[in-house]
Short mmCIF file of C-alpha atoms in Angstrom, two decimals:
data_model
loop_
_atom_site.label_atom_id
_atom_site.label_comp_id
_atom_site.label_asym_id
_atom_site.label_seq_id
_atom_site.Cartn_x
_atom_site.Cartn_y
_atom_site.Cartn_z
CA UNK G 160 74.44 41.25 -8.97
CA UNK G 161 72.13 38.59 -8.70
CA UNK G 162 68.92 39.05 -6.61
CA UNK G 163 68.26 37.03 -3.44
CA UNK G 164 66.05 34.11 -4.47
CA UNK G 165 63.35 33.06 -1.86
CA UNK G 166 64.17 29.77 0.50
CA UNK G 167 62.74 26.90 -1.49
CA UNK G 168 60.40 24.46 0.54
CA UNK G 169 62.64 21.34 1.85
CA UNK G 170 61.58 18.47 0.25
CA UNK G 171 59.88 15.68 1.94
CA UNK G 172 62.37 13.19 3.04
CA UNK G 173 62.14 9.32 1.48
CA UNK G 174 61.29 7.85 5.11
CA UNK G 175 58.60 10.66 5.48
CA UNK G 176 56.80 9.95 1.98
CA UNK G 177 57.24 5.99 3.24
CA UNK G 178 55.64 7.00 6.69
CA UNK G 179 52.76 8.69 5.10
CA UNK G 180 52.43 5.70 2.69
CA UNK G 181 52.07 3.47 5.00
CA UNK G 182 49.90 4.87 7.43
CA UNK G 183 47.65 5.52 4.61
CA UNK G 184 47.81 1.73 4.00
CA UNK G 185 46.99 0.98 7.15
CA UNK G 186 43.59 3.74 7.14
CA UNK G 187 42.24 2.21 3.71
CA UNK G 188 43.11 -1.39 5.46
CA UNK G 189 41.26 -0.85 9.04
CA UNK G 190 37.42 -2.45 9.31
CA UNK G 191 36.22 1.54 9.95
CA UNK G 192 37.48 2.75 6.38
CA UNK G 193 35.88 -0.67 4.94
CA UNK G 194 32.78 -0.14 6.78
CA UNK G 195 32.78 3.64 5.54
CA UNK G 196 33.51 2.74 1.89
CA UNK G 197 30.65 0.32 1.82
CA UNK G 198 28.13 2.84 3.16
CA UNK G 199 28.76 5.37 1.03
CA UNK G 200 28.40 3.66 -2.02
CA UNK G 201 25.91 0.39 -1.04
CA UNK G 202 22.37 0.22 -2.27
CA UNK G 203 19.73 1.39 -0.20
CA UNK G 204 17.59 -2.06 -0.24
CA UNK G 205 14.26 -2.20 0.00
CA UNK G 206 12.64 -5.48 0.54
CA UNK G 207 9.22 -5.77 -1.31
CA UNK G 208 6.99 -8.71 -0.90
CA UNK G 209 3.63 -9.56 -2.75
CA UNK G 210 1.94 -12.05 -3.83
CA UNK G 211 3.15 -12.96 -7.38
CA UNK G 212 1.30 -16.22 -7.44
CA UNK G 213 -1.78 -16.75 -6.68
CA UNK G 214 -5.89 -15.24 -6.72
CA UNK G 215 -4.42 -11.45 -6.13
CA UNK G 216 -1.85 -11.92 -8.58
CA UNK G 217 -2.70 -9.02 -10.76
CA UNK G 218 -2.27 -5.99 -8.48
CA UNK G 219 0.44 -7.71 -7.24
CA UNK G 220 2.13 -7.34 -10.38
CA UNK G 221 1.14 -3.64 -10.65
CA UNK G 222 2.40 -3.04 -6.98
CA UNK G 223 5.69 -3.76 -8.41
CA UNK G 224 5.73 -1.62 -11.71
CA UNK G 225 4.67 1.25 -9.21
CA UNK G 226 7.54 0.48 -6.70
CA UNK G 227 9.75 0.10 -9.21
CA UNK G 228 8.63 3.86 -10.47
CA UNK G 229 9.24 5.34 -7.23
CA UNK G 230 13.07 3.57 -7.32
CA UNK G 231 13.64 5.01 -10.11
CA UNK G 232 12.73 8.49 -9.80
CA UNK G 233 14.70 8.42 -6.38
CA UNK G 234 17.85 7.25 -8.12
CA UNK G 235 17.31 9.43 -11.46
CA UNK G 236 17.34 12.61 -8.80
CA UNK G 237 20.40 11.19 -7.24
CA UNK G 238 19.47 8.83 -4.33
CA UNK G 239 21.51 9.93 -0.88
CA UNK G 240 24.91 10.84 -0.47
CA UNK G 241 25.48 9.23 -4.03
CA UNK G 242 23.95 5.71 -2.81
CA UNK G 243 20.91 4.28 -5.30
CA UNK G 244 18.22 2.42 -4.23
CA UNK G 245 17.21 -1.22 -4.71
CA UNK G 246 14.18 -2.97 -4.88
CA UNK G 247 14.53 -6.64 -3.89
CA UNK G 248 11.13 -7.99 -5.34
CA UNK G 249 10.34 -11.47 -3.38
CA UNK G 250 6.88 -13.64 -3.79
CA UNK G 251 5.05 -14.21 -0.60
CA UNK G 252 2.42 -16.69 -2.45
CA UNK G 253 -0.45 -15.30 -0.53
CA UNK G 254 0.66 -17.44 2.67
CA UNK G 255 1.49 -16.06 5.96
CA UNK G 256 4.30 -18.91 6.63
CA UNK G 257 6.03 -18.19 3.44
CA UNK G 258 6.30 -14.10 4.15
CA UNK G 259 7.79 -14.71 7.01
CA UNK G 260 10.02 -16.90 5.96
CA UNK G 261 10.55 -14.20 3.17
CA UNK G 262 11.04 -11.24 5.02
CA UNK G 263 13.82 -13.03 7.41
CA UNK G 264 15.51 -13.98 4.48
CA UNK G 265 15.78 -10.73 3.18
CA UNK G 266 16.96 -8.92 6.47
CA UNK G 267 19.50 -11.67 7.13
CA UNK G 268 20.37 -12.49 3.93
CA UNK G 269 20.05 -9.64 1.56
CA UNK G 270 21.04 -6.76 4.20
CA UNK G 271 17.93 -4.97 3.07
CA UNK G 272 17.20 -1.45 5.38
CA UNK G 273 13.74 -1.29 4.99
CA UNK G 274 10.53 -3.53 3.91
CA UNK G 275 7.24 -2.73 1.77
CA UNK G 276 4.47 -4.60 0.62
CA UNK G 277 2.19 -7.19 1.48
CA UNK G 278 -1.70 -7.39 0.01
CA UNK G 279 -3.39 -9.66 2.75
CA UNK G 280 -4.21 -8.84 6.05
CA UNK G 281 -2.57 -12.14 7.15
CA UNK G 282 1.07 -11.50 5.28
CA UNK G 283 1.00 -8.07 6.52
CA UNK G 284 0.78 -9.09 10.02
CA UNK G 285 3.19 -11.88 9.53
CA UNK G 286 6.19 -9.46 7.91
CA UNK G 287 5.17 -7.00 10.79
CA UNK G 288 6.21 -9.44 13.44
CA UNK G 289 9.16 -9.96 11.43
CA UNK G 290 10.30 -6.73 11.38
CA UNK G 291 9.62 -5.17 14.35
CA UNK G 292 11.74 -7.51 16.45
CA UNK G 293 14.61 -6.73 14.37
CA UNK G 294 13.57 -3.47 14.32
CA UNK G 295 13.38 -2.60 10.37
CA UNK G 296 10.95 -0.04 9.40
CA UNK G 297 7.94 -1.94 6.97
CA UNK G 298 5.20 -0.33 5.17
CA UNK G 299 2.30 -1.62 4.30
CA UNK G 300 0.22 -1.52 1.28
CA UNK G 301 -2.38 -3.70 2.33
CA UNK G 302 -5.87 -3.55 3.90
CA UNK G 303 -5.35 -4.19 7.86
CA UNK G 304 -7.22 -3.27 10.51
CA UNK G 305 -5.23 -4.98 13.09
CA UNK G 306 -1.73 -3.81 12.00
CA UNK G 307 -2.76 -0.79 13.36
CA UNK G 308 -3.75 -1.52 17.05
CA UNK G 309 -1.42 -1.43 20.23
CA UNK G 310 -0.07 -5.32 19.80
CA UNK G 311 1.10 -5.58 16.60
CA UNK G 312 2.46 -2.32 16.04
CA UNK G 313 5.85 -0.86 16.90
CA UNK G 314 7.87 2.35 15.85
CA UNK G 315 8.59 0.80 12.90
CA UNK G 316 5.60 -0.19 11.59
CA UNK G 317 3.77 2.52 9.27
CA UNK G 318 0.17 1.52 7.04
CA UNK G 319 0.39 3.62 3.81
CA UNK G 320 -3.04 1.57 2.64
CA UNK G 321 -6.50 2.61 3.92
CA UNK G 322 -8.06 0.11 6.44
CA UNK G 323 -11.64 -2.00 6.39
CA UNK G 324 -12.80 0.67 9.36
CA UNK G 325 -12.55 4.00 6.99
CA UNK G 326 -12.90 1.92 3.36
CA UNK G 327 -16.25 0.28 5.34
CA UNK G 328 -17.25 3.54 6.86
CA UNK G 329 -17.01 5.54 3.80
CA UNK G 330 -19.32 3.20 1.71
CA UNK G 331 -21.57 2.70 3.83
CA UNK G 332 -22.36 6.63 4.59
CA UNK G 333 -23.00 6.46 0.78
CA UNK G 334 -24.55 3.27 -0.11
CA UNK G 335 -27.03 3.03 3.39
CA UNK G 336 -29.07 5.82 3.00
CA UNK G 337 -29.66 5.36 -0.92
CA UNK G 338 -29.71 1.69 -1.77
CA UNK G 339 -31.85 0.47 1.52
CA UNK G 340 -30.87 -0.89 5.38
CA UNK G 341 -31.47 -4.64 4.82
CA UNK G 342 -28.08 -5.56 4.46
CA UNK G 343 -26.78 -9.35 3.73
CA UNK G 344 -22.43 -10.09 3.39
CA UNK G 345 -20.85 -12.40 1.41
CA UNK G 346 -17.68 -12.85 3.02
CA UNK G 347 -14.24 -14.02 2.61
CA UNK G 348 -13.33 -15.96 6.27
CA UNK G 349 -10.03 -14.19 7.05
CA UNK G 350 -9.30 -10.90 8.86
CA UNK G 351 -9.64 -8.72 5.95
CA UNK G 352 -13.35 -10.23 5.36
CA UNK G 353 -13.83 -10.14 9.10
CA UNK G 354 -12.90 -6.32 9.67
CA UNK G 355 -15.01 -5.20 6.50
CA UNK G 356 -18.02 -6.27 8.29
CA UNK G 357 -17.46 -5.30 11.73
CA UNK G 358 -16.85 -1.95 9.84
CA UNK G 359 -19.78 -1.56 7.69
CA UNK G 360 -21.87 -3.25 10.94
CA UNK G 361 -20.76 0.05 12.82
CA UNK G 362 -21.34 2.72 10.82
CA UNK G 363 -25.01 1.68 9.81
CA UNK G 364 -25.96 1.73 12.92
CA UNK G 365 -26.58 5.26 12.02
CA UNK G 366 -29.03 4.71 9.43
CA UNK G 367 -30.51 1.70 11.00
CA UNK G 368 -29.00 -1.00 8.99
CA UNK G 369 -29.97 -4.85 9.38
CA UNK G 370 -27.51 -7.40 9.09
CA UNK G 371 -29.52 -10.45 7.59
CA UNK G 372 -26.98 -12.89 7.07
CA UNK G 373 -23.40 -13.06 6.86
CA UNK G 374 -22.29 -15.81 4.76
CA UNK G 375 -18.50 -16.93 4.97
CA UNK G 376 -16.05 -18.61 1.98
CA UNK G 377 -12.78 -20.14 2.33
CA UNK G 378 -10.28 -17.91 0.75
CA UNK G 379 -9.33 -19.54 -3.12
CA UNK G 380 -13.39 -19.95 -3.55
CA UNK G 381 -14.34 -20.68 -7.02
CA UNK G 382 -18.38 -21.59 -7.13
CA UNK G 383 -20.60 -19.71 -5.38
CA UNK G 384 -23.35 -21.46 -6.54
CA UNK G 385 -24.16 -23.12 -2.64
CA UNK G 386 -24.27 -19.34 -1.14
CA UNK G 387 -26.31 -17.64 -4.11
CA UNK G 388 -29.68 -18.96 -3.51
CA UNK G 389 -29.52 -18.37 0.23
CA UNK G 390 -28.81 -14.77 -0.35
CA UNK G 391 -31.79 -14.42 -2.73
CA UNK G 392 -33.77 -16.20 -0.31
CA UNK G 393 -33.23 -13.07 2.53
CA UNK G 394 -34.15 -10.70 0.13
CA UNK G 395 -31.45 -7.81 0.80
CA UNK G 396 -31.94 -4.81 -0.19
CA UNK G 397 -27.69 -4.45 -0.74
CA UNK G 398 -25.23 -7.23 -1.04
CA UNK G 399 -21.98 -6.45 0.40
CA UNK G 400 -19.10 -8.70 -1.21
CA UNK G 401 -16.24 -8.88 1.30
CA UNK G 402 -13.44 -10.48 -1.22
CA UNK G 403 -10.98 -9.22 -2.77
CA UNK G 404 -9.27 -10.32 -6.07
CA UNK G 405 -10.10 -13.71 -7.87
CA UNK G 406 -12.52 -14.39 -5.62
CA UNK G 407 -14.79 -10.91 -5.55
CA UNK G 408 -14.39 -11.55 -9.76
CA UNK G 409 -15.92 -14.83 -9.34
CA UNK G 410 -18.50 -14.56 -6.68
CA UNK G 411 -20.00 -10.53 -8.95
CA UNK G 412 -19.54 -12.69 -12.24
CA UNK G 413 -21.66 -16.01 -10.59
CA UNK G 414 -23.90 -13.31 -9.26
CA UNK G 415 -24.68 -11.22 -12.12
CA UNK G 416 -25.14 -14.86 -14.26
CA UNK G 417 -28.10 -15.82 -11.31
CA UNK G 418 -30.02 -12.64 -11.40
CA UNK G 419 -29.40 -11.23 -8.36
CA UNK G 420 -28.94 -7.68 -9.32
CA UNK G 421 -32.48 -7.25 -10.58
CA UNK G 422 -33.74 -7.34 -6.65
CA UNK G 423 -30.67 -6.40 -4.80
CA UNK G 424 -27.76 -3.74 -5.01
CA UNK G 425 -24.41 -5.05 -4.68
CA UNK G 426 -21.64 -3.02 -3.16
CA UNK G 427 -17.83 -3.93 -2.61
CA UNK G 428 -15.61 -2.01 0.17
CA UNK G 429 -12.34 -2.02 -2.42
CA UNK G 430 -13.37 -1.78 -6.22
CA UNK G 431 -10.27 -2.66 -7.80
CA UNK G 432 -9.30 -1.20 -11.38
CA UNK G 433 -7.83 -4.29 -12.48
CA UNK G 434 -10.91 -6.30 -11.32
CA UNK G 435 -12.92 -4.35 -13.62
CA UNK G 436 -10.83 -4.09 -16.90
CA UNK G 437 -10.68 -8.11 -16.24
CA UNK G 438 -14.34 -8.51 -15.83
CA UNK G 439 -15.49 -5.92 -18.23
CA UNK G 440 -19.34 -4.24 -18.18
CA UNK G 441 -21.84 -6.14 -17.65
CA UNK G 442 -20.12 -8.08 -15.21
CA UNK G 443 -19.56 -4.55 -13.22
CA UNK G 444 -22.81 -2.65 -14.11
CA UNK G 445 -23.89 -0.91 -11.19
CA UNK G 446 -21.50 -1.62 -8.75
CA UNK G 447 -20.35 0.66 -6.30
CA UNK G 448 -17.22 0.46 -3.82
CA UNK G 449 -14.36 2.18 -2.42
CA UNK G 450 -10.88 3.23 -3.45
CA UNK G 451 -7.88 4.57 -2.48
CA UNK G 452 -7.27 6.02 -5.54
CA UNK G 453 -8.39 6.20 -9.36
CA UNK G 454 -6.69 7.15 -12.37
CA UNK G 455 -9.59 9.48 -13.13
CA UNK G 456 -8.99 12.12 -11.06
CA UNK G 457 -6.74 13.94 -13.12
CA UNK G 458 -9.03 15.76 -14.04
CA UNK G 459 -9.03 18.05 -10.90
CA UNK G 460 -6.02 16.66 -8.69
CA UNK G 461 -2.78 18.09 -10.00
CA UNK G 462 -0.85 15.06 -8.39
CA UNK G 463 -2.68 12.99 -9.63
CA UNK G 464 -1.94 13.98 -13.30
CA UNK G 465 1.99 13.91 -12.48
CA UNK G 466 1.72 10.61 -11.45
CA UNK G 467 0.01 8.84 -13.99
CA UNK G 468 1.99 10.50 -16.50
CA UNK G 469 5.35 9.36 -15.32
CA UNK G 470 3.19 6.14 -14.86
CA UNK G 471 2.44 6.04 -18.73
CA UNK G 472 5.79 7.36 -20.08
CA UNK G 473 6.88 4.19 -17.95
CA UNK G 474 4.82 1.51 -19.02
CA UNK G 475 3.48 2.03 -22.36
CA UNK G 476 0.89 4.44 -21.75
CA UNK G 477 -0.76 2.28 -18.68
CA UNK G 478 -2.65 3.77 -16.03
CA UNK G 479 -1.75 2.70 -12.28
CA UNK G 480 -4.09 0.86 -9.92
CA UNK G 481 -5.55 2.05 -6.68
CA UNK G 482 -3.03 -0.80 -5.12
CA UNK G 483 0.08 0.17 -7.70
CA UNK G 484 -0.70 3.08 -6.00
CA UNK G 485 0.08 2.57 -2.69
CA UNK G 486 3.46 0.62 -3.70
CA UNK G 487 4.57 3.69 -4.88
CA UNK G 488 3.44 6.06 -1.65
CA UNK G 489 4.60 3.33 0.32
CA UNK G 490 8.17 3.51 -1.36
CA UNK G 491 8.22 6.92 -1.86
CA UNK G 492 7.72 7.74 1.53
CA UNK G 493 10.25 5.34 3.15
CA UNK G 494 13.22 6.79 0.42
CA UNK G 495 11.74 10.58 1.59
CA UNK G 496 12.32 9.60 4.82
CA UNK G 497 15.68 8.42 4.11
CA UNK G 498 16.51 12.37 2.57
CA UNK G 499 14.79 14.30 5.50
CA UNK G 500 16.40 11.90 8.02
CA UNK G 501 19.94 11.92 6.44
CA UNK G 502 20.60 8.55 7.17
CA UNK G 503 19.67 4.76 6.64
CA UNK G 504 19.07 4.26 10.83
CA UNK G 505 15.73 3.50 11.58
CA UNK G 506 14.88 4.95 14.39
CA UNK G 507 15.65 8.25 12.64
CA UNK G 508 13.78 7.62 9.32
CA UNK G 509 11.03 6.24 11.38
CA UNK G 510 10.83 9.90 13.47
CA UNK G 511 11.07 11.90 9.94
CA UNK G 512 8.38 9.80 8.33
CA UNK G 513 5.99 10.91 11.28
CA UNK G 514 6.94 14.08 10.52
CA UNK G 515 6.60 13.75 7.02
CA UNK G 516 3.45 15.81 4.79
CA UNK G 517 3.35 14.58 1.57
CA UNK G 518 1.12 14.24 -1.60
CA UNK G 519 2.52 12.05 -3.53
CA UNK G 520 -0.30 11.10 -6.02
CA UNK G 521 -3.84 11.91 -4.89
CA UNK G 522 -3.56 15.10 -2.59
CA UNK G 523 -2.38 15.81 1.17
CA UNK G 524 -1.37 13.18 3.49
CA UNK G 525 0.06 12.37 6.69
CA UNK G 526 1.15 9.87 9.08
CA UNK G 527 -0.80 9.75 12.27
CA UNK G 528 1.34 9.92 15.45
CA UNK G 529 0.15 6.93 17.12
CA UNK G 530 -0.11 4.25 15.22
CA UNK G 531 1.44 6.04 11.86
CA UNK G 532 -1.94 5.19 9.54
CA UNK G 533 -2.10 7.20 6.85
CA UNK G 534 -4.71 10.12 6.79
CA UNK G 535 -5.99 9.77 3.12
CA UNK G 536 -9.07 10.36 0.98
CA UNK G 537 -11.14 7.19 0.48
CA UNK G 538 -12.83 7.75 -3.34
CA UNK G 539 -16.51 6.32 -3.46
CA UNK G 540 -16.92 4.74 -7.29
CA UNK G 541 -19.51 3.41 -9.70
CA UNK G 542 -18.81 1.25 -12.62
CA UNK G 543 -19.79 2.96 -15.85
CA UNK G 544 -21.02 0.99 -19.39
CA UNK G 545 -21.58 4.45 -21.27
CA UNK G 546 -19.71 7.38 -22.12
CA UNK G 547 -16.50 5.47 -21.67
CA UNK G 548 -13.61 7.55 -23.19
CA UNK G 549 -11.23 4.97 -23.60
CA UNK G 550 -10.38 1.47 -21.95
CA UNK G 551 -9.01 2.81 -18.98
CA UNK G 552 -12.52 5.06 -18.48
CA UNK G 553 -13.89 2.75 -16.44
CA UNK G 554 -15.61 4.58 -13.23
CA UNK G 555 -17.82 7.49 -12.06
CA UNK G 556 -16.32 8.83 -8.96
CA UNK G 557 -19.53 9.76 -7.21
CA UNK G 558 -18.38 11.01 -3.56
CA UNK G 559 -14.50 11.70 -1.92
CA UNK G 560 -14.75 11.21 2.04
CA UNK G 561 -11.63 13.91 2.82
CA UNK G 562 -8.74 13.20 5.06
CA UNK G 563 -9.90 13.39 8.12
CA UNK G 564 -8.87 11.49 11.41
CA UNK G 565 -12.36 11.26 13.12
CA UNK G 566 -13.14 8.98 10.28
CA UNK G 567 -10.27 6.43 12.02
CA UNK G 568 -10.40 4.56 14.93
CA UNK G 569 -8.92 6.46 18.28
CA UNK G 570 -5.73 6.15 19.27
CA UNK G 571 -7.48 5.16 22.82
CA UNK G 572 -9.79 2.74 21.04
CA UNK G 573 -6.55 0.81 19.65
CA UNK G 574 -4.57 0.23 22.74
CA UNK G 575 -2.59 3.56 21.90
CA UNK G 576 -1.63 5.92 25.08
CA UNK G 577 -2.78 9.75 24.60
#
């Protein structure tokens, strides 16, 4: 006798499989599945604008190896939910019209979700007011005083770079007290010159500083030879050159060439790597400034050492700049924010970044709540022309002013409610 066998399943009916079919169709047809296809596997795009052309041309340049670096790693560990990132590299040439015009283009144009850059005080601002009425987080990597105060910033705004009030402050607690209070500025006329003297005018009033003279350039300036005798004329006891880039090379070489360093001490509020590999020794002999960061710390800064590796393996065996630097914090942090936020919205990356402690390169930092300025180390320097270990060996690091909000502005004093 043959055993019972069990029912068998009835199989799906021709109309039934057709049903299914179709509705399927219509699911992988409708605008939501689209939209949800697109978003899972789009690029994350990050706009980043700096000035390729132009006097700051250089650390522009390394701002974008450094970004690039922080892309990469994000992808190589997977990116989110399987999406990659992209950088969208666009040249602001140095004018506040033309990042603008820029940073439009890529929100309107190009999709992107978030911004980065900038390395003027005046394209900074510009992209800010871009992107806060559309409400796209930016991050800056640029020197700004005013980015941070009540009127230009919004929830989306967030300054990864140190600003003239703590880089100013922290020189002159160092450079004041040893190298003399008779102080005379040779100054670049735009905001970033501007705020660099305001700040070191501040803090030595502590020590009793004198302002002599402060003498003003046009941006672009190439002979200083109308403004040196003037300054030798006041007799300074310290020189404080607020430029940056081309011009600061120009204005320390013309300076060096007069003579001006046997009766005066010349200090510099940023003392850029690239600056000094361009302008070698002598040029740089006895100059001291601020920094964000320096390759050199390796030595005792475990993040530091991490970083510059990846950096070298990278680019064949170059060190970053301070300003490469902050292109890849500033990246970095935006992409973090992305993870701890679990999603591409704004308004919730913008609440995880001030959230967010991180050391990405050069030890602990944090957003302040505020006005979202990063609370950062500032790195007092000195040019060295002996005992130099290699090419890259280029500075002392005589002093570290620690993280530490007190050295910052309040959140009262910049419009901020507390």
């Amino acid at each position: 006798m043959t055993a019972p066998q069990p029912p068998r399943t009835p199989e799906p009916s021709r109309r039934r499989l057709l049903q299914a079919g179709a509705a399927g169709a219509a699911l992988a047809a409708s605008p939501f599945a689209a939209n949800l296809v697109r978003a899972q596997g789009a690029p994350i795009k990050v706009g980043f604008l700096v000035p390729l052309t132009g006097p700051y041309a250089p650390e522009a340049q390394d701002q974008v190896r450094a970004a690039e670096l922080a892309v990469k790693e994000f992808n190589d560990a997977g990116g989110f939910n399987g999406r990659k990132a992209e950088l969208l590299v666009r040249d602001d040439k140095l004018n506040a019209g033309e990042a603008a015009t820029r940073t439009l283009e890529l929100i309107e144009k190009d999709k992107v979700d978030f911004m980065a850059g900038s390395l003027s005080a005046a394209t900074q601002l510009s992209m800010n007011a871009v992107t806060r009425e559309r409400k796209v987080i930016f991050v800056s990597i640029s020197q700004s005083d005013a980015i941070n105060e009540v009127k230009d910033f919004s929830p989306y705004t967030f300054h990864e770079a140190l600003n003239p009030h703590v880089t100013s402050g922290a020189v002159a607690r160092y450079a004041f007290p040893k190298f003399g209070k008779r102080i005379a500025y040779l100054t670049a006329d735009y905001a970033y010159g501007h705020e660099m003297v305001r700040g070191f005018e501040r803090a030595g009033k502590a020590f009793g500083a004198t302002t002599l003279a402060d003498i003003r350039h046009p941006l672009g300036t190439s002979d200083y030879s109308a403004f040196l005798p003037r300054i030798q004329a006041l007799k300074p006891d310290i020189l404080v050159m607020n430029n940056f880039g081309r011009d600061f090379l120009n204005a320390l070489k013309q300076a060096t060439d007069f003579g001006l360093k046997s009766t005066t001490r010349i200090i510099t509020p940023v003392l850029l790597f690239t600056a000094r590999q361009t302008g070698g020794a002598d040029v740089f002999d006895g100059v001291v400034g601020g920094t964000s960061y320096y390759w050199g710390i390796e030595d005792h800064v475990p993040a530091a050492k991490v970083f510059n590796d990846k950096f070298r393996k990278a680019y064949n065996g170059a060190v970053p700049s301070d300003y490469g630097s902050l292109a890849y914090a500033g990246v970095r942090s935006v992409l973090q924010g992305v993870l701890d936020a679990k999603t591409t919205q704004s308004d919730q990356v913008s609440a995880a970044m001030t959230r967010m402690k991180y050391n990405w390169y050069k030890g602990p930092e944090y957003y302040r709540a505020c006005d979202h300025q990063a609370v950062q180390s500032v790195f007092i320097i000195e040019s060295k022309s002996k005992g130099n270990k290699d090419k890259n060996d280029v500075f002392n690091v005589v002093h570290v002013d620690e993280p530490n909000e007190a050295n910052l502005r309040t959140c009262a004093e910049l419009g901020h409610k507390v």
